[in-house]
Coordinates of C-alpha atoms and ligand atoms in Angstrom, one line a residue:
M1210 CA 0.0 0.0 0.0
S1211 CA 1.3 3.5 -0.8
P1212 CA 2.3 5.8 2.1
D1213 CA -0.4 8.3 1.2
A1214 CA -3.0 5.6 1.1
A1215 CA -1.8 4.3 4.5
A1216 CA -2.8 7.6 5.9
L1217 CA -6.3 7.6 4.4
P1218 CA -9.2 6.7 6.7
T1219 CA -10.1 3.1 7.0
P1220 CA -13.4 1.9 5.5
H1221 CA -16.5 3.0 7.3
P1222 CA -17.4 0.4 10.0
G1223 CA -20.9 0.1 8.4
A1224 CA -19.5 -0.4 4.9
H1225 CA -19.5 -4.2 5.1
P1226 CA -18.3 -5.8 1.8
A1227 CA -21.7 -7.5 1.5
A1228 CA -23.2 -4.0 1.0
Y1229 CA -21.4 -3.9 -2.4
P1230 CA -21.9 -5.9 -5.5
A1231 CA -19.9 -9.0 -5.9
A1232 CA -19.0 -10.0 -9.5
H1233 CA -18.1 -13.5 -8.5
P1234 CA -20.9 -15.2 -6.5
A1235 CA -19.0 -18.5 -7.0
A1236 CA -15.3 -19.2 -7.4
Q1237 CA -14.0 -18.0 -10.8
P1238 CA -11.6 -19.9 -12.9
A1239 CA -8.0 -18.9 -13.1
P1240 CA -6.0 -17.5 -14.8
H1241 CA -6.9 -13.9 -14.8
P1242 CA -7.3 -12.5 -18.3
V1243 CA -6.3 -9.0 -17.0
R1244 CA -3.5 -8.3 -14.5
H1245 CA -4.5 -4.8 -13.2
L1246 CA -7.8 -3.1 -13.8
V1247 CA -6.7 0.5 -13.5
I1248 CA -9.5 2.7 -12.1
V1249 CA -9.5 6.3 -13.4
L1250 CA -12.1 8.6 -11.9
G1251 CA -13.6 11.7 -13.5
D1252 CA -11.2 14.0 -11.6
Q1253 CA -8.0 11.9 -12.3
L1254 CA -7.5 12.8 -16.0
D1255 CA -3.7 12.6 -16.2
R1256 CA -1.7 9.8 -17.8
G1257 CA 1.2 10.7 -15.4
A1258 CA -0.9 9.7 -12.4
S1259 CA 0.6 7.1 -10.1
A1260 CA -2.0 4.5 -10.9
F1261 CA -0.4 4.3 -14.4
D1262 CA 3.1 3.5 -13.0
G1263 CA 4.2 0.2 -14.5
F1264 CA 1.1 0.1 -16.8
D1265 CA 1.5 -2.7 -19.4
P1266 CA -1.0 -2.5 -22.2
T1267 CA -0.5 -6.2 -22.9
Q1268 CA -1.7 -7.2 -19.5
D1269 CA -3.6 -4.2 -17.9
C1270 CA -6.8 -2.4 -18.7
I1271 CA -8.1 1.1 -17.8
W1272 CA -11.6 1.4 -16.5
M1273 CA -13.6 4.7 -16.5
A1274 CA -17.3 5.1 -15.9
E1275 CA -19.9 7.8 -16.3
V1276 CA -22.6 7.2 -13.7
A1277 CA -25.8 9.0 -12.8
E1278 CA -25.1 8.7 -9.1
E1279 CA -22.3 11.3 -9.4
S1280 CA -24.8 13.9 -10.7
T1281 CA -27.6 13.0 -8.3
Q1282 CA -26.0 12.3 -4.9
V1283 CA -26.1 16.1 -4.7
W1284 CA -28.3 17.9 -7.3
S1285 CA -25.3 18.6 -9.5
A1286 CA -25.7 21.6 -11.7
K1287 CA -25.6 21.1 -15.5
Q1288 CA -22.3 22.9 -16.0
R1289 CA -20.6 20.8 -13.5
T1290 CA -21.8 17.6 -15.0
V1291 CA -20.9 18.7 -18.5
L1292 CA -17.4 19.6 -17.4
F1293 CA -16.8 16.2 -15.8
L1294 CA -18.3 14.1 -18.7
S1295 CA -16.7 16.1 -21.5
A1296 CA -13.3 16.1 -19.9
M1297 CA -13.6 12.3 -19.3
R1298 CA -14.6 11.7 -22.9
H1299 CA -11.7 13.8 -24.2
F1300 CA -9.3 11.9 -22.0
A1301 CA -10.8 8.6 -23.1
A1302 CA -10.4 9.6 -26.7
A1303 CA -6.7 10.4 -26.2
L1304 CA -6.2 7.0 -24.5
R1305 CA -7.9 5.2 -27.4
A1306 CA -5.9 7.2 -30.0
D1307 CA -2.8 5.9 -28.3
G1308 CA -4.1 2.3 -28.5
L1309 CA -4.4 1.8 -24.8
P1310 CA -6.9 -0.8 -23.6
L1311 CA -9.9 1.0 -22.1
D1312 CA -13.3 -0.1 -20.8
Y1313 CA -15.3 3.1 -20.9
R1314 CA -18.9 3.0 -19.6
R1315 CA -21.1 5.7 -20.9
L1316 CA -24.0 7.2 -19.0
D1317 CA -26.4 6.5 -21.8
A1318 CA -25.4 2.9 -22.3
P1319 CA -28.6 0.8 -21.8
A1320 CA -27.0 -1.5 -19.1
N1321 CA -25.4 1.3 -17.1
S1322 CA -26.3 0.6 -13.5
G1323 CA -26.0 4.2 -12.5
T1324 CA -23.4 3.7 -9.7
L1325 CA -19.6 3.5 -9.6
A1326 CA -19.9 0.3 -7.5
G1327 CA -22.3 -1.3 -9.9
E1328 CA -20.2 -0.5 -13.0
L1329 CA -17.0 -1.6 -11.3
A1330 CA -18.6 -4.9 -10.3
A1331 CA -19.7 -5.4 -13.9
A1332 CA -16.2 -4.7 -15.2
I1333 CA -14.7 -7.1 -12.8
A1334 CA -17.1 -9.8 -14.0
Q1335 CA -16.1 -9.0 -17.6
H1336 CA -12.4 -8.7 -17.2
R1337 CA -11.7 -10.9 -14.2
P1338 CA -8.6 -8.9 -13.1
A1339 CA -6.1 -10.2 -10.7
A1340 CA -6.1 -6.9 -8.8
L1341 CA -7.4 -3.3 -8.9
R1342 CA -5.3 -0.2 -8.9
M1343 CA -6.1 3.5 -8.6
T1344 CA -4.7 6.9 -7.6
A1345 CA -6.0 8.0 -4.2
P1346 CA -9.5 9.5 -4.9
G1347 CA -10.6 13.0 -3.8
D1348 CA -13.8 11.8 -2.1
W1349 CA -14.1 9.7 1.0
R1350 CA -17.5 8.2 -0.1
V1351 CA -16.0 7.0 -3.4
L1352 CA -13.0 5.4 -1.7
Q1353 CA -15.4 3.5 0.6
A1354 CA -17.6 2.4 -2.3
L1355 CA -14.6 1.1 -4.4
R1356 CA -13.0 -0.6 -1.4
G1357 CA -16.3 -2.3 -0.8
V1358 CA -16.5 -3.7 -4.3
A1359 CA -12.9 -4.9 -4.1
A1360 CA -13.5 -6.6 -0.8
A1361 CA -16.8 -8.2 -2.0
N1362 CA -14.9 -9.6 -4.9
G1363 CA -11.9 -10.7 -3.0
L1364 CA -9.6 -8.4 -4.9
A1365 CA -6.7 -6.3 -3.6
L1366 CA -7.1 -2.6 -4.4
A1367 CA -3.9 -0.7 -4.5
V1368 CA -4.5 3.0 -3.7
C1369 CA -1.4 5.0 -4.9
D1370 CA -0.2 8.4 -3.7
D1371 CA -1.7 11.3 -5.6
R1372 CA 1.3 13.1 -7.0
H1373 CA -0.8 16.1 -8.0
F1374 CA -0.3 17.7 -4.7
F1375 CA 2.9 19.1 -3.0
T1376 CA 2.0 17.3 0.2
T1377 CA 0.9 13.8 1.0
V1378 CA -1.8 13.1 3.6
R1379 CA 1.0 11.6 5.7
D1380 CA 3.0 15.0 5.5
F1381 CA -0.1 16.8 6.7
S1382 CA -0.7 14.4 9.5
A1383 CA 2.9 15.0 10.7
H1384 CA 2.3 18.8 10.5
A1385 CA -1.0 18.5 12.4
E1386 CA 0.4 16.1 15.1
G1387 CA 0.0 17.7 18.5
R1388 CA -1.7 20.8 17.2
K1389 CA -5.2 21.4 18.6
Q1390 CA -6.0 24.2 16.1
L1391 CA -4.7 24.2 12.6
R1392 CA -3.7 27.5 11.1
L1393 CA -2.8 28.1 7.5
E1394 CA 0.1 30.5 8.2
F1395 CA 2.3 27.9 9.9
F1396 CA 1.6 25.3 7.3
Y1397 CA 2.2 27.7 4.5
R1398 CA 5.6 28.8 5.7
E1399 CA 6.6 25.1 6.1
Q1400 CA 5.5 24.5 2.5
R1401 CA 7.5 27.5 1.2
R1402 CA 10.6 26.3 3.0
R1403 CA 10.2 22.7 2.1
H1404 CA 9.6 23.2 -1.6
G1405 CA 11.9 26.2 -2.0
V1406 CA 9.1 28.4 -3.3
L1407 CA 9.5 32.2 -3.3
M1408 CA 12.5 32.0 -1.0
D1409 CA 15.3 34.5 -0.8
R1410 CA 18.1 33.3 -3.2
A1411 CA 20.8 34.7 -0.9
D1412 CA 19.3 33.1 2.3
P1413 CA 17.1 30.2 1.4
N1414 CA 15.6 30.2 5.0
Q1415 CA 14.1 33.6 4.5
P1416 CA 11.1 34.6 2.4
E1417 CA 11.6 36.5 -0.8
G1418 CA 11.2 40.2 -0.1
G1419 CA 11.6 39.7 3.7
R1420 CA 7.9 38.9 4.3
W1421 CA 5.9 35.7 4.2
N1422 CA 2.6 37.4 3.5
F1423 CA 1.4 40.3 1.5
D1424 CA -2.2 39.9 2.4
A1425 CA -2.6 43.5 3.6
E1426 CA -1.7 44.8 0.1
N1427 CA -4.2 42.3 -1.5
R1428 CA -7.5 43.7 -0.3
G1429 CA -8.2 46.5 -2.7
A1430 CA -11.6 47.6 -3.8
F1431 CA -12.4 49.2 -7.2
G1432 CA -13.1 52.9 -7.0
R1433 CA -16.4 54.4 -8.1
D1434 CA -15.6 53.9 -11.7
G1435 CA -15.2 50.2 -11.3
P1436 CA -12.6 47.8 -12.8
G1437 CA -12.6 49.3 -16.2
A1438 CA -11.6 47.0 -19.1
V1439 CA -10.9 43.6 -17.7
P1440 CA -9.0 41.1 -19.9
P1441 CA -11.5 38.7 -21.4
P1442 CA -11.4 35.2 -20.0
T1443 CA -10.2 32.3 -22.2
R1444 CA -13.3 30.3 -23.0
F1445 CA -13.7 27.5 -25.5
V1446 CA -16.4 26.9 -28.1
P1447 CA -17.8 23.4 -27.4
D1448 CA -16.5 20.8 -29.9
A1449 CA -18.5 17.8 -31.0
I1450 CA -17.7 15.8 -27.9
T1451 CA -18.8 18.6 -25.6
A1452 CA -21.8 19.4 -27.7
E1453 CA -22.9 15.8 -27.4
V1454 CA -22.5 15.8 -23.6
M1455 CA -24.4 19.1 -23.3
A1456 CA -27.3 17.6 -25.2
L1457 CA -27.2 14.5 -23.0
V1458 CA -27.1 16.5 -19.8
N1459 CA -29.9 18.8 -21.0
T1460 CA -32.1 15.7 -21.5
R1461 CA -31.0 13.4 -18.7
F1462 CA -30.7 16.1 -16.0
A1463 CA -33.2 18.6 -17.4
G1464 CA -34.5 19.6 -14.0
H1465 CA -31.0 20.2 -12.5
P1466 CA -29.9 23.7 -11.6
G1467 CA -28.0 26.1 -13.9
Q1468 CA -27.5 26.3 -17.6
A1469 CA -25.3 24.0 -19.8
D1470 CA -25.5 26.2 -22.9
S1471 CA -23.0 28.9 -21.7
F1472 CA -20.3 26.2 -21.2
G1473 CA -16.8 27.3 -22.1
W1474 CA -14.4 25.6 -19.6
P1475 CA -11.2 23.9 -20.7
V1476 CA -11.7 20.1 -21.0
T1477 CA -8.3 19.0 -22.2
R1478 CA -4.7 19.7 -21.0
T1479 CA -4.0 21.7 -24.1
Q1480 CA -6.9 24.0 -23.3
A1481 CA -6.0 24.2 -19.6
L1482 CA -2.5 25.3 -20.5
Q1483 CA -3.9 28.0 -22.7
V1484 CA -5.9 29.3 -19.7
L1485 CA -2.8 29.2 -17.6
D1486 CA -0.8 31.2 -20.1
D1487 CA -3.6 33.7 -20.4
F1488 CA -3.7 34.1 -16.6
I1489 CA 0.0 34.5 -16.1
T1490 CA 0.3 37.1 -18.9
W1491 CA -2.9 39.2 -18.4
R1492 CA -4.3 38.7 -15.0
L1493 CA -1.7 37.7 -12.5
P1494 CA -0.1 41.2 -12.4
A1495 CA -3.3 42.6 -11.0
F1496 CA -4.5 39.4 -9.1
G1497 CA -3.2 40.4 -5.7
Q1498 CA -4.6 43.9 -5.6
W1499 CA -8.1 43.0 -6.7
Q1500 CA -8.3 39.5 -5.2
D1501 CA -11.1 40.4 -2.8
A1502 CA -12.9 43.0 -5.0
M1503 CA -16.4 42.4 -6.5
W1504 CA -18.3 44.2 -9.2
Q1505 CA -21.9 43.7 -10.5
G1506 CA -21.9 41.7 -13.8
E1507 CA -18.2 41.0 -13.7
P1508 CA -17.7 37.4 -12.8
W1509 CA -14.1 36.9 -14.0
L1510 CA -12.1 39.9 -13.0
Y1511 CA -8.4 39.1 -12.4
H1512 CA -8.8 35.5 -11.1
A1513 CA -7.2 32.5 -12.6
H1514 CA -10.2 30.3 -13.5
L1515 CA -7.9 27.4 -13.0
S1516 CA -9.4 25.5 -10.0
A1517 CA -11.5 23.1 -12.2
A1518 CA -8.6 22.3 -14.4
M1519 CA -6.3 21.6 -11.4
N1520 CA -9.0 19.6 -9.6
L1521 CA -9.5 17.4 -12.7
K1522 CA -5.7 17.0 -12.9
L1523 CA -5.4 18.6 -16.3
L1524 CA -2.8 20.8 -14.7
Q1525 CA -0.3 20.2 -12.0
P1526 CA -0.2 22.7 -9.1
R1527 CA 3.6 22.5 -9.3
E1528 CA 3.7 23.9 -12.8
V1529 CA 1.1 26.5 -11.9
V1530 CA 3.1 27.7 -8.9
A1531 CA 6.4 27.5 -10.9
R1532 CA 4.9 29.7 -13.7
A1533 CA 3.8 32.3 -11.1
E1534 CA 7.2 32.4 -9.4
A1535 CA 9.0 32.7 -12.8
A1536 CA 6.7 35.6 -13.8
Y1537 CA 7.8 37.4 -10.6
R1538 CA 11.5 36.6 -11.1
S1539 CA 11.4 37.9 -14.6
G1540 CA 9.9 41.2 -13.4
A1541 CA 6.6 40.7 -15.1
V1542 CA 4.5 40.7 -11.9
P1543 CA 4.8 42.3 -8.5
L1544 CA 5.8 40.1 -5.5
A1545 CA 2.5 40.8 -3.7
A1546 CA 0.6 39.4 -6.7
A1547 CA 2.8 36.3 -7.1
E1548 CA 2.8 35.6 -3.3
G1549 CA -1.0 36.2 -3.0
F1550 CA -1.6 33.6 -5.7
I1551 CA 1.0 31.1 -4.6
R1552 CA -0.5 31.2 -1.1
Q1553 CA -3.8 30.0 -2.5
V1554 CA -2.4 27.1 -4.4
L1555 CA 0.6 26.0 -2.3
G1556 CA -1.1 27.0 1.0
W1557 CA -4.9 26.9 1.1
R1558 CA -5.4 24.2 -1.5
E1559 CA -3.0 21.7 0.2
Y1560 CA -4.2 22.7 3.6
V1561 CA -7.9 22.0 3.0
R1562 CA -7.0 18.6 1.5
G1563 CA -5.0 17.7 4.6
I1564 CA -7.9 18.7 6.8
Y1565 CA -10.4 16.7 4.8
W1566 CA -8.4 13.5 4.7
T1567 CA -7.3 13.6 8.3
R1568 CA -10.7 14.4 9.7
M1569 CA -13.2 12.4 7.6
P1570 CA -15.7 10.9 8.0
G1571 CA -16.7 12.7 11.2
Y1572 CA -15.9 16.1 9.6
A1573 CA -18.9 16.1 7.3
G1574 CA -21.3 16.0 10.2
R1575 CA -19.9 18.9 12.2
N1576 CA -22.2 21.6 13.3
A1577 CA -20.5 23.6 16.0
L1578 CA -23.0 26.5 16.0
Q1579 CA -26.0 24.0 16.0
A1580 CA -27.5 25.7 13.0
T1581 CA -30.8 24.2 11.8
E1582 CA -32.4 26.5 9.2
P1583 CA -33.1 25.1 5.7
L1584 CA -31.2 26.7 2.7
P1585 CA -33.4 29.4 1.2
A1586 CA -35.0 28.3 -2.0
F1587 CA -33.5 31.3 -3.9
Y1588 CA -30.0 29.8 -3.7
W1589 CA -31.2 27.5 -6.6
T1590 CA -32.7 30.4 -8.7
G1591 CA -31.2 33.7 -7.7
N1592 CA -34.7 35.1 -7.3
T1593 CA -34.2 37.4 -4.4
P1594 CA -34.4 41.2 -3.9
M1595 CA -30.9 41.3 -2.4
A1596 CA -28.7 42.6 -5.2
C1597 CA -25.4 41.0 -4.1
L1598 CA -26.9 37.5 -3.7
R1599 CA -28.9 37.9 -7.0
D1600 CA -25.7 38.7 -8.9
V1601 CA -23.5 36.0 -7.4
I1602 CA -26.1 33.3 -7.7
A1603 CA -27.0 34.3 -11.3
Q1604 CA -23.3 34.0 -12.4
T1605 CA -23.0 30.8 -10.4
L1606 CA -25.9 29.2 -12.3
A1607 CA -24.7 30.6 -15.6
H1608 CA -21.1 29.6 -15.4
G1609 CA -20.6 27.3 -12.4
Y1610 CA -18.2 29.9 -11.1
A1611 CA -17.8 32.6 -8.4
H1612 CA -14.6 33.8 -7.0
H1613 CA -13.4 33.3 -3.4
I1614 CA -14.8 36.4 -1.8
Q1615 CA -18.2 35.9 -3.5
R1616 CA -18.4 32.4 -2.1
L1617 CA -17.1 33.4 1.3
M1618 CA -18.6 36.8 1.9
V1619 CA -21.8 36.7 0.0
T1620 CA -23.4 33.3 -0.4
G1621 CA -21.5 31.8 2.5
L1622 CA -21.9 34.8 4.8
Y1623 CA -25.7 34.9 4.3
A1624 CA -26.1 31.2 5.1
L1625 CA -23.9 31.6 8.2
L1626 CA -25.8 34.6 9.5
L1627 CA -29.2 33.1 8.8
G1628 CA -28.2 29.9 10.7
V1629 CA -28.5 27.4 7.8
R1630 CA -27.6 23.8 8.6
P1631 CA -24.0 23.5 7.4
Q1632 CA -24.8 20.2 5.6
A1633 CA -27.4 21.9 3.5
V1634 CA -24.9 24.6 2.6
H1635 CA -22.3 21.9 1.7
A1636 CA -24.8 20.2 -0.6
W1637 CA -25.4 23.5 -2.4
Y1638 CA -21.7 24.3 -2.9
L1639 CA -20.9 20.7 -4.0
A1640 CA -23.7 20.9 -6.6
V1641 CA -23.2 24.3 -8.2
Y1642 CA -19.5 24.9 -8.9
V1643 CA -17.6 23.4 -11.7
D1644 CA -14.6 23.0 -9.4
A1645 CA -16.5 21.3 -6.6
V1646 CA -14.9 18.1 -5.4
E1647 CA -15.5 17.1 -1.8
W1648 CA -12.0 17.2 -0.5
V1649 CA -11.7 20.9 -1.3
E1650 CA -15.3 22.0 -1.1
L1651 CA -16.2 20.6 2.3
P1652 CA -13.5 22.2 4.5
N1653 CA -14.0 25.5 2.7
V1654 CA -17.7 25.4 3.4
L1655 CA -17.9 23.7 6.8
G1656 CA -14.6 25.1 8.3
M1657 CA -14.0 28.4 6.7
S1658 CA -17.4 29.8 5.7
Q1659 CA -19.8 28.2 8.2
F1660 CA -17.4 28.0 11.2
A1661 CA -18.9 24.6 11.9
D1662 CA -15.8 22.4 12.4
G1663 CA -14.7 23.4 15.9
G1664 CA -16.1 23.6 19.4
P1665 CA -16.3 20.7 22.0
A1666 CA -17.3 18.1 19.4
A1667 CA -13.9 18.6 17.8
G1668 CA -12.1 18.6 21.2
L1669 CA -11.8 22.4 21.1
P1670 CA -13.2 25.1 23.4
E1671 CA -16.5 26.7 22.5
G1672 CA -16.2 29.5 20.0
V1673 CA -12.9 28.2 18.6
G1674 CA -12.8 26.7 15.0
L1675 CA -10.5 24.0 13.8
M1676 CA -9.7 25.6 10.5
A1677 CA -10.7 29.3 11.0
S1678 CA -9.7 31.3 14.0
K1679 CA -13.0 33.2 14.0
P1680 CA -16.2 33.2 12.0
Y1681 CA -16.2 35.3 8.8
A1682 CA -19.1 37.4 10.1
A1683 CA -19.7 40.9 8.7
T1684 CA -22.5 43.4 8.0
G1685 CA -23.6 44.5 4.6
K1686 CA -21.1 47.3 4.9
Y1687 CA -18.3 44.9 4.1
I1688 CA -20.1 44.1 0.8
Q1689 CA -20.6 47.8 0.2
R1690 CA -16.9 48.5 0.7
M1691 CA -15.8 45.7 -1.7
S1692 CA -18.3 46.1 -4.5
N1693 CA -21.0 48.2 -6.1
H1694 CA -23.8 45.9 -5.3
C1695 CA -25.4 48.0 -2.6
A1696 CA -25.7 51.0 -5.0
G1697 CA -28.3 49.1 -7.0
C1698 CA -30.1 47.5 -4.1
R1699 CA -33.3 48.4 -2.4
F1700 CA -31.7 47.8 1.1
D1701 CA -29.4 50.0 3.1
P1702 CA -26.3 48.3 4.3
A1703 CA -26.0 50.7 7.3
A1704 CA -29.5 49.9 8.6
A1705 CA -30.2 46.9 10.9
T1706 CA -33.9 47.6 11.4
G1707 CA -36.8 49.1 9.4
D1708 CA -38.2 48.2 6.0
N1709 CA -35.0 49.1 4.2
A1710 CA -32.6 47.3 6.6
C1711 CA -30.0 45.2 4.8
P1712 CA -30.7 41.6 5.7
F1713 CA -26.9 41.0 6.1
T1714 CA -26.7 43.8 8.7
T1715 CA -29.8 42.6 10.6
L1716 CA -28.7 39.0 10.6
Y1717 CA -25.1 40.0 11.6
W1718 CA -26.3 41.5 14.9
D1719 CA -28.7 38.7 15.4
F1720 CA -25.9 36.2 14.9
L1721 CA -23.7 37.9 17.5
S1722 CA -26.6 38.0 19.9
R1723 CA -27.5 34.3 19.4
H1724 CA -23.9 33.2 19.9
D1725 CA -22.6 35.9 22.2
A1726 CA -21.8 33.5 25.1
R1727 CA -20.0 31.1 22.8
L1728 CA -18.1 33.8 20.8
A1729 CA -17.1 35.9 23.8
R1730 CA -14.7 33.2 24.7
N1731 CA -12.8 33.7 21.5
P1732 CA -10.3 36.6 21.9
R1733 CA -10.5 37.5 18.2
M1734 CA -14.2 38.0 18.5
A1735 CA -14.2 40.0 21.8
L1736 CA -14.4 43.4 20.1
Q1737 CA -17.3 42.4 17.8
V1738 CA -19.2 40.9 20.7
K1739 CA -18.6 43.9 22.9
N1740 CA -20.0 46.2 20.2
L1741 CA -23.3 44.3 20.6
S1742 CA -23.7 45.8 24.1
R1743 CA -23.7 49.3 22.5
L1744 CA -27.1 48.5 21.0
S1745 CA -30.0 49.4 23.2
A1746 CA -32.4 46.7 24.5
D1747 CA -35.1 48.0 22.1
Q1748 CA -32.7 47.9 19.1
Q1749 CA -31.7 44.3 20.0
A1750 CA -35.3 43.3 20.3
A1751 CA -36.2 44.9 17.0
I1752 CA -33.3 43.1 15.3
A1753 CA -34.4 39.8 16.7
V1754 CA -37.9 40.3 15.5
R1755 CA -36.8 41.3 12.0
A1756 CA -34.3 38.4 11.8
Q1757 CA -37.0 36.0 12.8
A1758 CA -39.3 37.5 10.1
I1759 CA -36.5 37.0 7.5
R1760 CA -36.2 33.4 8.5
G1761 CA -39.9 33.1 8.3
G1762 CA -39.9 34.2 4.6
L1763 CA -40.3 38.0 4.8
L1764 CA -38.1 38.4 1.7
D1765 CA -39.3 35.5 -0.3
P1766 CA -40.7 36.4 -3.7
A1767 CA -44.5 36.6 -3.7
Ligands
FAD808 P1 -8.2 32.2 -7.8 O1 -8.9 33.1 -7.0 O2 -7.6 32.7 -9.0 O3 -7.2 31.4 -6.9 C1 -6.2 30.6 -7.5 C2 -6.2 29.2 -7.1 O4 -6.0 29.0 -5.7 C3 -7.6 28.5 -7.4 O5 -7.7 28.0 -8.7 C4 -7.6 27.3 -6.4 O6 -7.0 26.2 -6.9 C5 -6.7 27.9 -5.2 N1 -7.5 28.3 -4.1 C6 -7.8 29.6 -3.7 N2 -8.4 29.6 -2.6 C7 -8.6 28.3 -2.2 C8 -9.2 27.7 -1.1 N3 -9.7 28.4 -0.1 N4 -9.1 26.4 -1.0 C9 -8.6 25.6 -2.0 N5 -8.0 26.2 -3.0 C10 -8.0 27.5 -3.1 N6 -12.3 25.7 -4.5 C11 -12.4 24.6 -5.3 O7 -11.4 24.3 -6.0 N7 -13.5 23.8 -5.2 C12 -14.5 24.1 -4.4 O8 -15.5 23.3 -4.4 C13 -14.5 25.2 -3.6 N8 -15.5 25.6 -2.8 C14 -15.4 26.7 -2.0 C15 -16.4 27.0 -1.1 C16 -16.3 28.1 -0.3 C17 -17.5 28.4 0.6 C18 -15.2 28.9 -0.4 C19 -15.1 30.1 0.5 C20 -14.2 28.6 -1.2 C21 -14.2 27.5 -2.0 N9 -13.2 27.2 -2.9 C22 -13.3 26.0 -3.7 C23 -11.9 28.0 -3.0 C24 -11.9 29.1 -4.0 O9 -13.0 29.9 -3.8 C25 -11.8 28.6 -5.4 O10 -10.8 27.7 -5.6 C26 -11.6 29.7 -6.4 O11 -12.6 30.7 -6.3 C27 -11.6 29.2 -7.8 O12 -11.5 30.2 -8.8 P2 -10.1 30.6 -9.5 O13 -9.5 29.4 -10.1 O14 -10.4 31.7 -10.4 O15 -9.2 31.0 -8.2
SF4_809 FE1 -26.4 43.0 -0.3 FE2 -27.3 44.4 1.7 FE3 -25.8 45.6 -0.1 FE4 -28.3 44.8 -0.7 S1 -27.6 46.4 0.8 S2 -26.5 44.5 -2.0 S3 -28.5 43.0 0.5 S4 -25.2 43.9 1.3

């Protein structure tokens, strides 16, 4: 077993092999026609992946399957399903063109069982492999399902390290050992030193430019005139394969959220490299400064649009980070921009993966603030009078994309303040974004945006998060400062009560009031909680009444 796989959680105690389909109810005759059946999942589209090490086309066979379960276990948006299926079909076409043996199971094949477990069992029955082999998957549920099928069929499943990350799960476990709370900054510095990224060439122990972090320079907002002319994003006209998938998704998943027809994401490595080139040349120089800024009707701004390509393994984070550093070293981009971007990829991306794999399966059920509200229906339509949410949800449904601050400080913030059950928030984020894969989505939602992963259930004091040191809670004034949304909204971000009160502002104070005892114990929240006491008892009562009315549907469309 690979070292990375050794650190992965063991199968769920309830996942008895009998729960998974066995291809061999009776003993099968030897010899095995296939040596290794090499499993390639929809987010493992790289021939350089470790599962292919030692691949022998005369003895081994690749297995890939499109299954309805992956689009229905959450209500997957059309863009997201199109991306996965189209990228898989392009990858399969390249494997076939190179003459590699491939068992590819299409969603629309009449006998498709609809589940990964069912399709794998059918493939085992057909090929009678001696063993199964795969690169460590990104999703705990999938690992359990595939391990279950292997066990039910008496086959060894080799789970190999995923080399698409700088860090193995084992490395992260070592970092987390003995730490009660995990903080990005410590991990990030370790990563920089260990991988020699953006380090001072004269003193390789010191960060380039004498500072580890240029975050303070990376919080700019556009002035009144807005972002001006933003470089257009690199989008791709659907080819015949993508067009066929779009038609399939529009028929098979007609009722699913979002639109397939605006699809333009890269679905091959060649296309992904084009997006990377475009980003390094045109956007990275301004990435840092405008990283947190938002503007109505401008979904793309100076962001990379590379998360989906990296998550599908069309690109290697190492090459992405190396390109950003080289652009800085050549003088083409400022240090603050390169560092800001590298922190996201070398820092946050690796950090959330470590949290996911070292804390699952319990992590998915965390609810430190005991939030119980349902997700408002408008998250699936964008039909709300709140201008900021309307804009972010509309672009999300159109493109399967929103940038980090839109996810954290608009859709995530509203759900946090309203008190939505974190698992309902998780199901939404996993469904609607093209880059949504559970290992990255879940910690960002549960840990960072909903502050749900800490407290006593996680062995931490009340009011302390595992991943975030404090909740990302703010009034509508934050959104006003970072965007122009409020200028076109019927609500007033400064008002907490009254008919024109901004729901974010009302719910912010209500949030502090509902959790004051818990949050007062967190030193980083002390000032915010103290400010609550500046509101009169009448104001607090009026806020509580309006917050309850919002929860009761006050703002729902008639
Ligand atoms: P940029 O803003 O240009 O950033 C560059 C790259 O850094 C991204 O491509 C991404 O790979 C990486 N990155 C940045 N922030 C993070 C982060 N917090 N965690 C992991 N990687 C990061 N990212 C996903 O890939 N899949 C998700 O399902 C996902 N869900 C999220 C949910 C919430 C509530 C939040 C707050 C963030 C989520 N993110 C997710 C992280 C981040 O928002 C996206 O990676 C980013 O917006 C993708 O757009 P981009 O490629 O233009 O990124
Ligand atoms: Fe959003 Fe409130 Fe601003 Fe309206 S006023 S756009 S609801 S933050």
